[in-house]
Coordinates of C-alpha atoms in Angstrom, one line a residue:
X106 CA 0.0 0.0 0.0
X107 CA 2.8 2.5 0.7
X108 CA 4.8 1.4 -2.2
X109 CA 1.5 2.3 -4.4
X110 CA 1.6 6.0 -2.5
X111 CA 5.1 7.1 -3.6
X112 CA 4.6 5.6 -7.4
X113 CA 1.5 7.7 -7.2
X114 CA 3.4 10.9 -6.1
X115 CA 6.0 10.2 -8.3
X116 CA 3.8 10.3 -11.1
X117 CA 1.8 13.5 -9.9
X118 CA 5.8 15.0 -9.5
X119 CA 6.7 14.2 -13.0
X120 CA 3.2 16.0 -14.3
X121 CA 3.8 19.6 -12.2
X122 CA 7.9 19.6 -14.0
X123 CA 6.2 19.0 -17.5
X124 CA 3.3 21.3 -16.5
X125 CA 6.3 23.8 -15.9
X126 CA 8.1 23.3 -19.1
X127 CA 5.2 23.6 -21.3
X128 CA 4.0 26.7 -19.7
X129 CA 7.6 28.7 -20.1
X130 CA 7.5 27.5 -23.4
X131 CA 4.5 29.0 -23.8
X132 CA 5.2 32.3 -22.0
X133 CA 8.6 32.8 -24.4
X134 CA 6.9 31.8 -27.4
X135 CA 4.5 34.6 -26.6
X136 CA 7.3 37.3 -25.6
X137 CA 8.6 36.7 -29.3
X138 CA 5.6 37.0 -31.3
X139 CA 5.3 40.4 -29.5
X140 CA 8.6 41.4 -30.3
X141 CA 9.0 43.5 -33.4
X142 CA 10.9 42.3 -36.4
X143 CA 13.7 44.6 -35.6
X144 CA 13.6 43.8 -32.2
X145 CA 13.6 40.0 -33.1
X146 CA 16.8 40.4 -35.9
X147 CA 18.8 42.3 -32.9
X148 CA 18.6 39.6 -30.4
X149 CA 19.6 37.2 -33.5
X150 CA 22.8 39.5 -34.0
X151 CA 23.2 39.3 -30.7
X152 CA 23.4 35.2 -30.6
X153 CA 25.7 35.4 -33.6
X154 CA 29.8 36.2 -33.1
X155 CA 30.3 39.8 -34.6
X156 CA 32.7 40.3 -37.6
X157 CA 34.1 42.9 -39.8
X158 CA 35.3 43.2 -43.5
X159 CA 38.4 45.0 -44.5
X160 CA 36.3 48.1 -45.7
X161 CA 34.5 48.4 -41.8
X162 CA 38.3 47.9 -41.0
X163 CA 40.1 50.7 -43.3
X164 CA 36.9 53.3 -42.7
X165 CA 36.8 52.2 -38.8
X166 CA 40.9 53.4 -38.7
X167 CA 40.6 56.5 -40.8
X168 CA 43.5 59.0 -41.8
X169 CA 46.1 58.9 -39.5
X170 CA 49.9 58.6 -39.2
X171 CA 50.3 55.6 -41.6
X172 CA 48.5 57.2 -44.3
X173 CA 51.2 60.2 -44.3
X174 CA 53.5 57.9 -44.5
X175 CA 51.9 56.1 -47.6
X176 CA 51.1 59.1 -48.9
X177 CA 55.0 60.6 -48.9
X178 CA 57.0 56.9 -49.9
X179 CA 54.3 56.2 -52.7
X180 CA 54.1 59.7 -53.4
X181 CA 58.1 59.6 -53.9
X182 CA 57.4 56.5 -56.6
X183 CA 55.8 59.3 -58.7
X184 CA 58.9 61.0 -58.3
X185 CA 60.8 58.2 -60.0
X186 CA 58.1 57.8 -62.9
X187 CA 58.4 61.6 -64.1
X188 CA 62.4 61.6 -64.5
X189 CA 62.4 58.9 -66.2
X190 CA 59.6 59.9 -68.4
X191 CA 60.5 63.8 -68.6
X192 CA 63.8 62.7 -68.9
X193 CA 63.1 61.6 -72.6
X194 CA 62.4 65.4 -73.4
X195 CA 65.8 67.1 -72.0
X196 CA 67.9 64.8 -73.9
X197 CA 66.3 64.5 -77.0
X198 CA 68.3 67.6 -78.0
X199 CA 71.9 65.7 -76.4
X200 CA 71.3 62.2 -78.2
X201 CA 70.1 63.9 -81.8
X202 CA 73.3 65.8 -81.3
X203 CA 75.8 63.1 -81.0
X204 CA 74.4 60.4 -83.0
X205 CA 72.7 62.6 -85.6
X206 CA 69.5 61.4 -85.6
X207 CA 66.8 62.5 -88.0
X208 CA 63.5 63.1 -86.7
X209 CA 61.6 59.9 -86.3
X210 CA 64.7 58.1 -84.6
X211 CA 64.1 60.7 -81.6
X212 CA 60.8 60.1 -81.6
X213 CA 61.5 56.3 -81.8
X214 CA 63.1 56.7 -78.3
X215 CA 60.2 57.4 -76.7
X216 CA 57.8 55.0 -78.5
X217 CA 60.5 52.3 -77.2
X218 CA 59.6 53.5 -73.3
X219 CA 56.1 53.3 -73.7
X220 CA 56.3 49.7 -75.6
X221 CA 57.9 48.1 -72.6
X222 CA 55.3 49.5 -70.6
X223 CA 52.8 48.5 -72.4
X224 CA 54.0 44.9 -72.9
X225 CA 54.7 44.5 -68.8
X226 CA 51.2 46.8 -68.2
X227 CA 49.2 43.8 -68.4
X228 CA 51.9 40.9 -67.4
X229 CA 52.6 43.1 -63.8
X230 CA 48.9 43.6 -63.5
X231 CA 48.3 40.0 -63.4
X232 CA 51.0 39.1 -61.4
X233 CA 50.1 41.8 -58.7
X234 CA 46.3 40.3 -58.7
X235 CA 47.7 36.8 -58.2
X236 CA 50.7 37.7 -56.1
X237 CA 50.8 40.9 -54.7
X238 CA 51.2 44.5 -55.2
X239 CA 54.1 44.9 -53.1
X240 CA 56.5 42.2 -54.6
X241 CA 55.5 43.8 -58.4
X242 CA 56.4 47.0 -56.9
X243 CA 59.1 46.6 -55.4
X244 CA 60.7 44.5 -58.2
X245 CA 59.9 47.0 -60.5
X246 CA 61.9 49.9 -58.6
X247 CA 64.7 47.8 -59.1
X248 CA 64.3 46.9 -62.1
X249 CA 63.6 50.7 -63.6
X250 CA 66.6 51.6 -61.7
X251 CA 69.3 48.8 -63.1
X252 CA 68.8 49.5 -66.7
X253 CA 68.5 53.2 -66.3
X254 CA 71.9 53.4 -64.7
X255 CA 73.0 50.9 -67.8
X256 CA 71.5 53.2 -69.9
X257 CA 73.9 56.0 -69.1
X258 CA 76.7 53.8 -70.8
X259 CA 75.0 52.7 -74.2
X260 CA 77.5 52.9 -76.8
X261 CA 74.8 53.4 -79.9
X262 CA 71.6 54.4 -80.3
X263 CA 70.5 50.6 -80.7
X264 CA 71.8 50.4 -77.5
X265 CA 69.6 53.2 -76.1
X266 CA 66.5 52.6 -77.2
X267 CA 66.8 48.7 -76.4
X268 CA 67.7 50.3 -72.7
X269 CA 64.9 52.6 -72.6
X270 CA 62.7 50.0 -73.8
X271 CA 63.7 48.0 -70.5
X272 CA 63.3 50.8 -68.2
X273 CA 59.4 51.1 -69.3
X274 CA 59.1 47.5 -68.3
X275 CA 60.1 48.7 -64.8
X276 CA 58.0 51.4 -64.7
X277 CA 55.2 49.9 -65.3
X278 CA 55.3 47.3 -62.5
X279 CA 55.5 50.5 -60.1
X280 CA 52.6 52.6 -61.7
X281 CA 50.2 49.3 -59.5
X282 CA 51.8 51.4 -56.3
X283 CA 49.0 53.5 -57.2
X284 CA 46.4 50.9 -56.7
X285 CA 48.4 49.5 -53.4
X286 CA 47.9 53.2 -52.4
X287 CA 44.2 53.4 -53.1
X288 CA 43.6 49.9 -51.1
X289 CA 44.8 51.7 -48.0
X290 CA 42.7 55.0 -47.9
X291 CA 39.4 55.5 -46.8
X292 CA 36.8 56.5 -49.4
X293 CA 36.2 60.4 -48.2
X294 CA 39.3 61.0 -48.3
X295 CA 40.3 59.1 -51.4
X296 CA 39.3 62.7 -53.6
X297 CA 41.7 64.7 -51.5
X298 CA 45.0 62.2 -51.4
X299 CA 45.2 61.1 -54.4
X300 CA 44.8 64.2 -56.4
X301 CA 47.7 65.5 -54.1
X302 CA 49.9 63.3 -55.3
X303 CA 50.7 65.3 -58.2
X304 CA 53.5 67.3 -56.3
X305 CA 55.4 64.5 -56.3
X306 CA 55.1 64.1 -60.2
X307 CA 55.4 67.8 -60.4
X308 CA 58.8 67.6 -58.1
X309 CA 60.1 64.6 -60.4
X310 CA 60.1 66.5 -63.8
X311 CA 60.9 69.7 -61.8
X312 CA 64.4 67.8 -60.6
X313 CA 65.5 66.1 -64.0
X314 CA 65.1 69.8 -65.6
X315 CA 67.2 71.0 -63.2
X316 CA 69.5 68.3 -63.3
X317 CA 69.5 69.4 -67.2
X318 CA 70.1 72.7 -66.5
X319 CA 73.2 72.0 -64.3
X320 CA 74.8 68.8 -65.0
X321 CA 74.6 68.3 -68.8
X322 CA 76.5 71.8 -69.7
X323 CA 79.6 70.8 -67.7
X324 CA 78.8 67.0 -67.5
X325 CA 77.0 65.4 -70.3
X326 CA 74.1 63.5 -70.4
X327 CA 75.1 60.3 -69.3
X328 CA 76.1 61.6 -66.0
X329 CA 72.8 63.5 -65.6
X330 CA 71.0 60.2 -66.2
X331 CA 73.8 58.2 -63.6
X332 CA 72.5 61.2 -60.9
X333 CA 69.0 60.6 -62.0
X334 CA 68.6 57.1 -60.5
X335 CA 69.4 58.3 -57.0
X336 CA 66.1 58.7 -55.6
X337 CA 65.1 55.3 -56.9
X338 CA 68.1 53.7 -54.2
X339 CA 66.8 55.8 -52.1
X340 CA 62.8 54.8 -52.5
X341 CA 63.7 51.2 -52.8
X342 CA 65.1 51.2 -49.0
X343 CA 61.8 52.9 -47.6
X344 CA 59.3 51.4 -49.5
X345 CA 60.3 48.4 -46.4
X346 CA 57.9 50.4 -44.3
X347 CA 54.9 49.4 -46.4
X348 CA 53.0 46.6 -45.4
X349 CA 50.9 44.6 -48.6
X350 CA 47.3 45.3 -49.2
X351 CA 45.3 43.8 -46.7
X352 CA 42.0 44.2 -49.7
X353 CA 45.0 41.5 -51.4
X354 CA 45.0 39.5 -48.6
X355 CA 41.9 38.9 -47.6
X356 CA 41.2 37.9 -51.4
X357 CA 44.1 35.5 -51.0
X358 CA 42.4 33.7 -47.7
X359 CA 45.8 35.0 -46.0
X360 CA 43.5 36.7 -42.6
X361 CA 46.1 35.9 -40.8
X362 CA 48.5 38.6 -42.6
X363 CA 45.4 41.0 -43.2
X364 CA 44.8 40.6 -39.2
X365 CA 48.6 41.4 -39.0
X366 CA 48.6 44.4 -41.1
X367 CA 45.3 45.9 -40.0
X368 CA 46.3 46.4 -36.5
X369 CA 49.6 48.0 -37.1
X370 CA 48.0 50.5 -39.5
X371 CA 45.5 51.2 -36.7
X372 CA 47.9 50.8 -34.1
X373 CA 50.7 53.5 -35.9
X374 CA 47.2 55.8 -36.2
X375 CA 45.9 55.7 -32.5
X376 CA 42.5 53.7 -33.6
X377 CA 41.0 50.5 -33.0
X378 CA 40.0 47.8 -35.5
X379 CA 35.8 47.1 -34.9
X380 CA 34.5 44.6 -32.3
X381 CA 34.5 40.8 -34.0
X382 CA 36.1 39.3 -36.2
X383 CA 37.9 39.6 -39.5
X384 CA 35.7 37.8 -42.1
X385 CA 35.6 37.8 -45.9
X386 CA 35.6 34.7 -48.4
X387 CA 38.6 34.0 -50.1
X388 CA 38.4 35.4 -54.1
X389 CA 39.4 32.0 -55.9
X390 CA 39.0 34.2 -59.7
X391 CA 41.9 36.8 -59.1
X392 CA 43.7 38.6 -62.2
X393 CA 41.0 37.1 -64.4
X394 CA 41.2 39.5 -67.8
X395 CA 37.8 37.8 -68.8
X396 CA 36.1 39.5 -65.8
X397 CA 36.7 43.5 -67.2
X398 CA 34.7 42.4 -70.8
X399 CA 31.8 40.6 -68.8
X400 CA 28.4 41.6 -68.9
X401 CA 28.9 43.8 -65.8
X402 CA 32.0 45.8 -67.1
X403 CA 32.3 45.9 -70.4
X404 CA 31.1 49.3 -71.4
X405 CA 33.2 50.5 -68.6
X406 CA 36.5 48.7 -69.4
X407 CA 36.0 50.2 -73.6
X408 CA 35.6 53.3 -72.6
X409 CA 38.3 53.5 -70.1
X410 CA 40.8 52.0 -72.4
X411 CA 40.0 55.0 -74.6
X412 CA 40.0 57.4 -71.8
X413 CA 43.4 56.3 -70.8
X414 CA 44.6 56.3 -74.6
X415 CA 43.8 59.7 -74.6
X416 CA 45.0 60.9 -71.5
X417 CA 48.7 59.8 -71.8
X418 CA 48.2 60.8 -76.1
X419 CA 47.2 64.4 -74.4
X420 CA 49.7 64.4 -71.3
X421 CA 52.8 63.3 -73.3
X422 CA 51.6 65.6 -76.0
X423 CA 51.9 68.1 -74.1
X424 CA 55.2 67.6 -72.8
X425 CA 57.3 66.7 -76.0
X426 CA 55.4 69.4 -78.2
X427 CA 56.9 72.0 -75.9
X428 CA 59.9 70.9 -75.5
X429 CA 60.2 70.3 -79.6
X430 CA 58.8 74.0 -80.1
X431 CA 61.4 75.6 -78.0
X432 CA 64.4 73.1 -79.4
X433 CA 63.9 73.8 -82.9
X434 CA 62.7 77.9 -82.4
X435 CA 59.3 76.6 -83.8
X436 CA 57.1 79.1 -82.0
X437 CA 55.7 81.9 -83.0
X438 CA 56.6 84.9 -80.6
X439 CA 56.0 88.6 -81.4
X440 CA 58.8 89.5 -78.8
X441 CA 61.3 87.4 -80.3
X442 CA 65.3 88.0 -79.7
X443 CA 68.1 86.7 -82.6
X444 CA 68.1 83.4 -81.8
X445 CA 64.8 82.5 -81.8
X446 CA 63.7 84.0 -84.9
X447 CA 66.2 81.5 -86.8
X448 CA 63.5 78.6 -87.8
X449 CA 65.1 75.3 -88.2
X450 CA 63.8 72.3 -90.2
X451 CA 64.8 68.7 -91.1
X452 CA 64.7 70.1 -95.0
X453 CA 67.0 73.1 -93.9
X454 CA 69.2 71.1 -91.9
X455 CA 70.9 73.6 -90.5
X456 CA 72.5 71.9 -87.3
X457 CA 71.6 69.1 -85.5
X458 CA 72.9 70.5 -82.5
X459 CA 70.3 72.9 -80.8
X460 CA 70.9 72.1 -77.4
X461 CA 68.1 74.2 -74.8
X462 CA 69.3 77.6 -73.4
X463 CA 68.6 78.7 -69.8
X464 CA 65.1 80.5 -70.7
X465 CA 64.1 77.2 -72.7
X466 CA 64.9 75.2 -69.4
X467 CA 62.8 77.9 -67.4
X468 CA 59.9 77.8 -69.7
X469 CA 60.2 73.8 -69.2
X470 CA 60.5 74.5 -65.3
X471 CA 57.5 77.0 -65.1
X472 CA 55.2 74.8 -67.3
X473 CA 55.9 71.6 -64.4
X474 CA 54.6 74.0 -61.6
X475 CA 51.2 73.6 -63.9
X476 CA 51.0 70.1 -62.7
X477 CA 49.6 71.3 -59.1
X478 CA 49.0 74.6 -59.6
X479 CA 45.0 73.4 -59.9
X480 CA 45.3 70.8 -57.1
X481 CA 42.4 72.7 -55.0
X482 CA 40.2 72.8 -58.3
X483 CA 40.7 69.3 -59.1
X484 CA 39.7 68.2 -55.7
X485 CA 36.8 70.4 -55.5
X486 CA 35.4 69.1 -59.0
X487 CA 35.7 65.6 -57.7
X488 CA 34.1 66.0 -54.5
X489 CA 30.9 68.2 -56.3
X490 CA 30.6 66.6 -59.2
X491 CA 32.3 63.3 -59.3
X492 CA 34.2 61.9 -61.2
X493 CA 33.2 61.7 -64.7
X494 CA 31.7 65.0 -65.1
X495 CA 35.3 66.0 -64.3
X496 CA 36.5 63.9 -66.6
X497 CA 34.7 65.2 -69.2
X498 CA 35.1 69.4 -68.0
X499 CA 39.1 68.5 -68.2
X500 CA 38.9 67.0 -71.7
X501 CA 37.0 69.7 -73.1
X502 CA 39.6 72.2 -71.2
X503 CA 43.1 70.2 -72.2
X504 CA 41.1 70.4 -76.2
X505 CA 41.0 74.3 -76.0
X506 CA 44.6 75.2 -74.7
X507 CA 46.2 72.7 -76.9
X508 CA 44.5 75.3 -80.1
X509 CA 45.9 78.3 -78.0
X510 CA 49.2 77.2 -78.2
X511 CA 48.8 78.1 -81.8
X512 CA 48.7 81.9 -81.4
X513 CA 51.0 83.9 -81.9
X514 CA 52.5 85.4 -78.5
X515 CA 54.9 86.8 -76.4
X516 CA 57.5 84.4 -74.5
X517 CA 55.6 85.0 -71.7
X518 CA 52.3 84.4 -73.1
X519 CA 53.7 81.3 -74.6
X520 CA 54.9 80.2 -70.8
X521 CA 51.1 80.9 -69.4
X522 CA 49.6 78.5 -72.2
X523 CA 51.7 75.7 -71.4
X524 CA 51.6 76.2 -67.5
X525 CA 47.7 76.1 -68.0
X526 CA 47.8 73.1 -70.9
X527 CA 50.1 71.2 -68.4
X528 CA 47.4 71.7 -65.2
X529 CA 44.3 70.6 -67.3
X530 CA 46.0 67.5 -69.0
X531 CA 47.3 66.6 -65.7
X532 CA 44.4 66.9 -63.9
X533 CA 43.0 64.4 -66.6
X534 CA 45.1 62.0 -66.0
X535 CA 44.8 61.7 -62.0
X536 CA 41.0 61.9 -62.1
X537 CA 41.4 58.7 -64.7
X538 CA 43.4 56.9 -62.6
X539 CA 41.1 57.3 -59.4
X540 CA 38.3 56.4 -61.3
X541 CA 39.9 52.9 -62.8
X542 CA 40.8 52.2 -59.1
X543 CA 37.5 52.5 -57.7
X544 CA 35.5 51.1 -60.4
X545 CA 37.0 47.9 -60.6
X546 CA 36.6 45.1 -57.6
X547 CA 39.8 43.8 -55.7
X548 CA 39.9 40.5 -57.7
X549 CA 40.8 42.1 -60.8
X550 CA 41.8 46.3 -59.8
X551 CA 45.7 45.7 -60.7
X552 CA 44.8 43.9 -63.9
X553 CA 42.2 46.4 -64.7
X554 CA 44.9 49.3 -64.0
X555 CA 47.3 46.8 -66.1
X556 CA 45.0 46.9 -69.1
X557 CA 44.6 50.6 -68.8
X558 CA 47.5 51.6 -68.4
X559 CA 49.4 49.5 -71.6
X560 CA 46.1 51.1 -73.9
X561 CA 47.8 54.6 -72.3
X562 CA 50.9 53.6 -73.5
X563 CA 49.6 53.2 -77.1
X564 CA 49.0 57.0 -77.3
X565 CA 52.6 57.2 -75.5
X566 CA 53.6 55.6 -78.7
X567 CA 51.6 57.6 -80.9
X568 CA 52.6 61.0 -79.6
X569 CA 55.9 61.4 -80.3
X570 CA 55.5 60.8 -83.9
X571 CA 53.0 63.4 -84.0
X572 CA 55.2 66.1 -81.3
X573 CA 58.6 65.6 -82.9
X574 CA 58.6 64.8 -86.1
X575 CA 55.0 66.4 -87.5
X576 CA 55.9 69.3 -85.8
X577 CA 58.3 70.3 -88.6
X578 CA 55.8 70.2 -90.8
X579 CA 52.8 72.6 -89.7
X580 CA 52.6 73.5 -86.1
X581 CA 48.6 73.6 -85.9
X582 CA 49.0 70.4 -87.9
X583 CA 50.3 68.6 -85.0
X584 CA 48.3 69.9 -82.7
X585 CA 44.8 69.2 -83.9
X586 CA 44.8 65.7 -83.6
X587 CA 45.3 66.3 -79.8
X588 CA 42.7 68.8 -79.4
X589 CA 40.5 66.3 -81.7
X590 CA 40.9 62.8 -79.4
X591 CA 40.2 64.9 -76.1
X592 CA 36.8 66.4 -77.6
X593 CA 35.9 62.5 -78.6
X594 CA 37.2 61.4 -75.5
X595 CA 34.6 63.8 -73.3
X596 CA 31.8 62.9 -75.3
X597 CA 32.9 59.0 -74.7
X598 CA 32.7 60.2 -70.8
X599 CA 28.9 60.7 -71.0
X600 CA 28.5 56.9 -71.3
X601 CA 30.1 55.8 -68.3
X602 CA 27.6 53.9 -66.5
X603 CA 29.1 53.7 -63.3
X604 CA 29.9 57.2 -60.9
X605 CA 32.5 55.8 -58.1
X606 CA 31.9 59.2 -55.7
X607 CA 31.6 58.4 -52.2
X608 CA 31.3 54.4 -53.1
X609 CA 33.0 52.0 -51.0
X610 CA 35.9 49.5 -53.2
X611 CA 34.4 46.5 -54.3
X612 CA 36.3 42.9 -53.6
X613 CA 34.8 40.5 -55.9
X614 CA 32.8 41.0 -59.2

């Protein structure tokens, strides 16, 4: 009988606990359906481990100390790019002097640069997608600055140009700095940097004029060349202090090293990385050239390739037309002295040594000072109305001062045109390469900028036969076709169907 009364209590025990269960079940089930959506997806989040991209990451750190000092060693790659590229104008006079070269081998010379450029533009744009920006950068410092020391002892002109040519090869692998540089910066301050970094272009062709000025009188131009490579030496030891792209990384699966380089960045600037963890798939389609003519990009990647075609045909344009126009006394000045009213001509042939005087170097020196002079208005036209719009204003702009250059003039009036013709075609060219590195995702941004930048080279190619040896010829003659590929170009612009203002970097397509 009493072994009857516990089962029975045992059962009635088991009943209350079940009793219990099912009414707390109740009671929550209740609470949840009275929550709100948002209320409901918060406690979710909440239940889930927080984590982080690497865009929360850079925009969480912001500008800071690292960034300066991005800003000033990439800057300083600019630096090496513009001697070695203005360095083709100062001694075209030197090399037509002691090899006599007619008109088309000068040009040749700089058709050579911009064919190894091209060639590599792709090849180091792949290689940087797949690899790494850094290593391509870094290799390519060296490389630029090997063969244009060798350069300073070619015995022929064969030997020259096939040096030359091998120098552009170099310098194409550092022009994907820019995109390691972009990787790094947060997106509202991407129109204020990057545009900035024109001083440093500015100071490269500033110094290699100088160096003209100075060394090849009392030195020749081998040595100027030898002197030239210095700040290359000189990058190549603190480019050490910058880490690899952790947009790279993360693409790679490496979060380990993107981990790494993310909290030094934020530690160097004072910040702190977001609450979680780091999280992004790994991009297994990296450096795929297929990707910038799908569906998605296409129109985009066309009408970049022209944009860029246009804005080194316009930029280098600009560069060797002057310096062709002051060589060979081409211009026409109402304030004229002697000197520069003797006209000289292939046909004529009256010397092939016209080396540059002091006010030809300073009219060269003044135009470089163009390069920045319209910093504040290039960032202000990106910032209000974007980037294509800008592109297309500049185009328009660069069209109109390179028909000025045709009137006739005072020195000084001649000096204004180019200073302005130098800002606007300048300008160009840095709001074209923003653009290309925010348009294109992570997975292929350095074989986009590859592509973009070998289809630049092609109008590197192009100019020279148009600045140095047309030139002779008719002096509006030569200009018009640059005039007439900007004004194309700007209507091209229009088309565009992508505006990158304000719009976070993409990592996969």
């Amino acid at each position: 009988m009493a072994l009857k009364r516990s089962s029975s209590m045992k059962t009635q025990l088991v009943d209350a606990i079940q009793l219990q269960e099912v009414e707390l079940e109740e009671e929550i089930n209740t609470n949840s359906s009275n929550n709100s959506p948002a209320e409901a997806a918060e406690a979710k989040a909440q239940a889930e481990p927080k984590c982080y991209t690497v865009e929360d990451a850079v925009e969480s750190i912001g500008f800071g100390r690292f960034h300066i000092l991005l800003f000033v060693i990439m800057g300083s790659a600019n630096i090496v790019e513009a001697m070695e590229i203005m360095l083709l104008a100062v001694v075209s006079p030197e090399i037509r002097c002691e090899w006599r070269l007619e008109d088309w081998q000068v040009a040749l010379v700089s058709t050579m640069v911009f064919l190894g450029f091209m060639v590599f533009g792709v090849l180091c744009g792949y290689v940087a997608d797949k690899y790494g920006r850094w290593k391509v950068v870094f290799g390519g410092f060296i490389w630029a600055a090997y063969f244009s020391l060798l350069t300073s002892f070619s015995p022929s002109y064969g030997w020259f140009i096939f040096l030359r040519c091998m120098v552009g090869c170099g310098v194409a692998a550092t022009s994907q700095g820019f995109v390691l540089k972009t990787e790094f910066i947060p997106a509202k301050y991407r129109a204020y940097l990057l545009p900035l970094a024109s001083i440093f272009w500015m100071l490269g062709s500033m110094l290699i004029i100088i160096l003209g000025m100075t060394v090849v009188p009392t030195m020749g131009w081998r040595w100027m060349i030898r002197f030239s490579i210095i700040p290359s030496i000189i990058l190549i030891g603190l480019f050490m202090f910058i880490p690899e792209s952790a947009r790279f990384q993360v693409s790679a699966g490496n979060i380990k090293g993107a981990m790494s380089t993310l909290t030094w960045i934020a530690k160097m600037n004072g910040a702190t990385l977001p609450e979680g963890e780091l999280r992004e798939p790994e991009v297994t389609e990296r450096g795929n050239a297929a990707t910038l003519i799908s569906p998605a990009f296409r129109r985009t990647s066309l009408l970049l390739w022209y944009s860029w075609f246009v804005a080194s045909f316009s930029y280098y344009g600009s560069v060797l037309s002057s310096s062709e126009l002051l060589e060979k006394n081409l211009l026409c000045m109402t304030d004229a002295d002697p000197e520069h009213q003797i006209k000289h001509n292939q046909e004529e042939a009256l010397c092939y040594c016209i080396p540059f005087n002091m006010a030809d170097y300073q009219t060269l020196l003044i135009s470089c000072l163009g390069e920045v002079a319209l910093i504040p208005l290039n960032i202000f036209l990106l910032n209000i109305f974007g980037r294509k719009p800008s592109m297309a204003i500049l185009q328009v702009m660069s069209a109109v001062f390179f028909m000025l250059v045709n009137i006739c003039t005072t020195r000084f009036g001649f000096t204004v045109l180019l200073f302005l013709l130098r800002s606007v075609v300048s300008m160009n060219f840095n709001v074209v390469y923003i653009y290309t590195a925010e348009v294109y995702p992570t997975a292929v941004r350095s074989i986009g900028m590859g592509f973009c930048t070998s289809f630049s080279r092609v109008g590197g190619m192009i100019a020279p036969f148009i600045a140095q040896v047309l030139m002779s010829r008719s002096v509006i003659l030569a200009l018009s076709p640059f005039a007439t590929a900007c004004v194309i170009c700007a209507l091209g612009v229009a088309f565009l169907p992508i505006e990158t203002r304000g719009r976070a970097l993409l990592q996969d397509a």
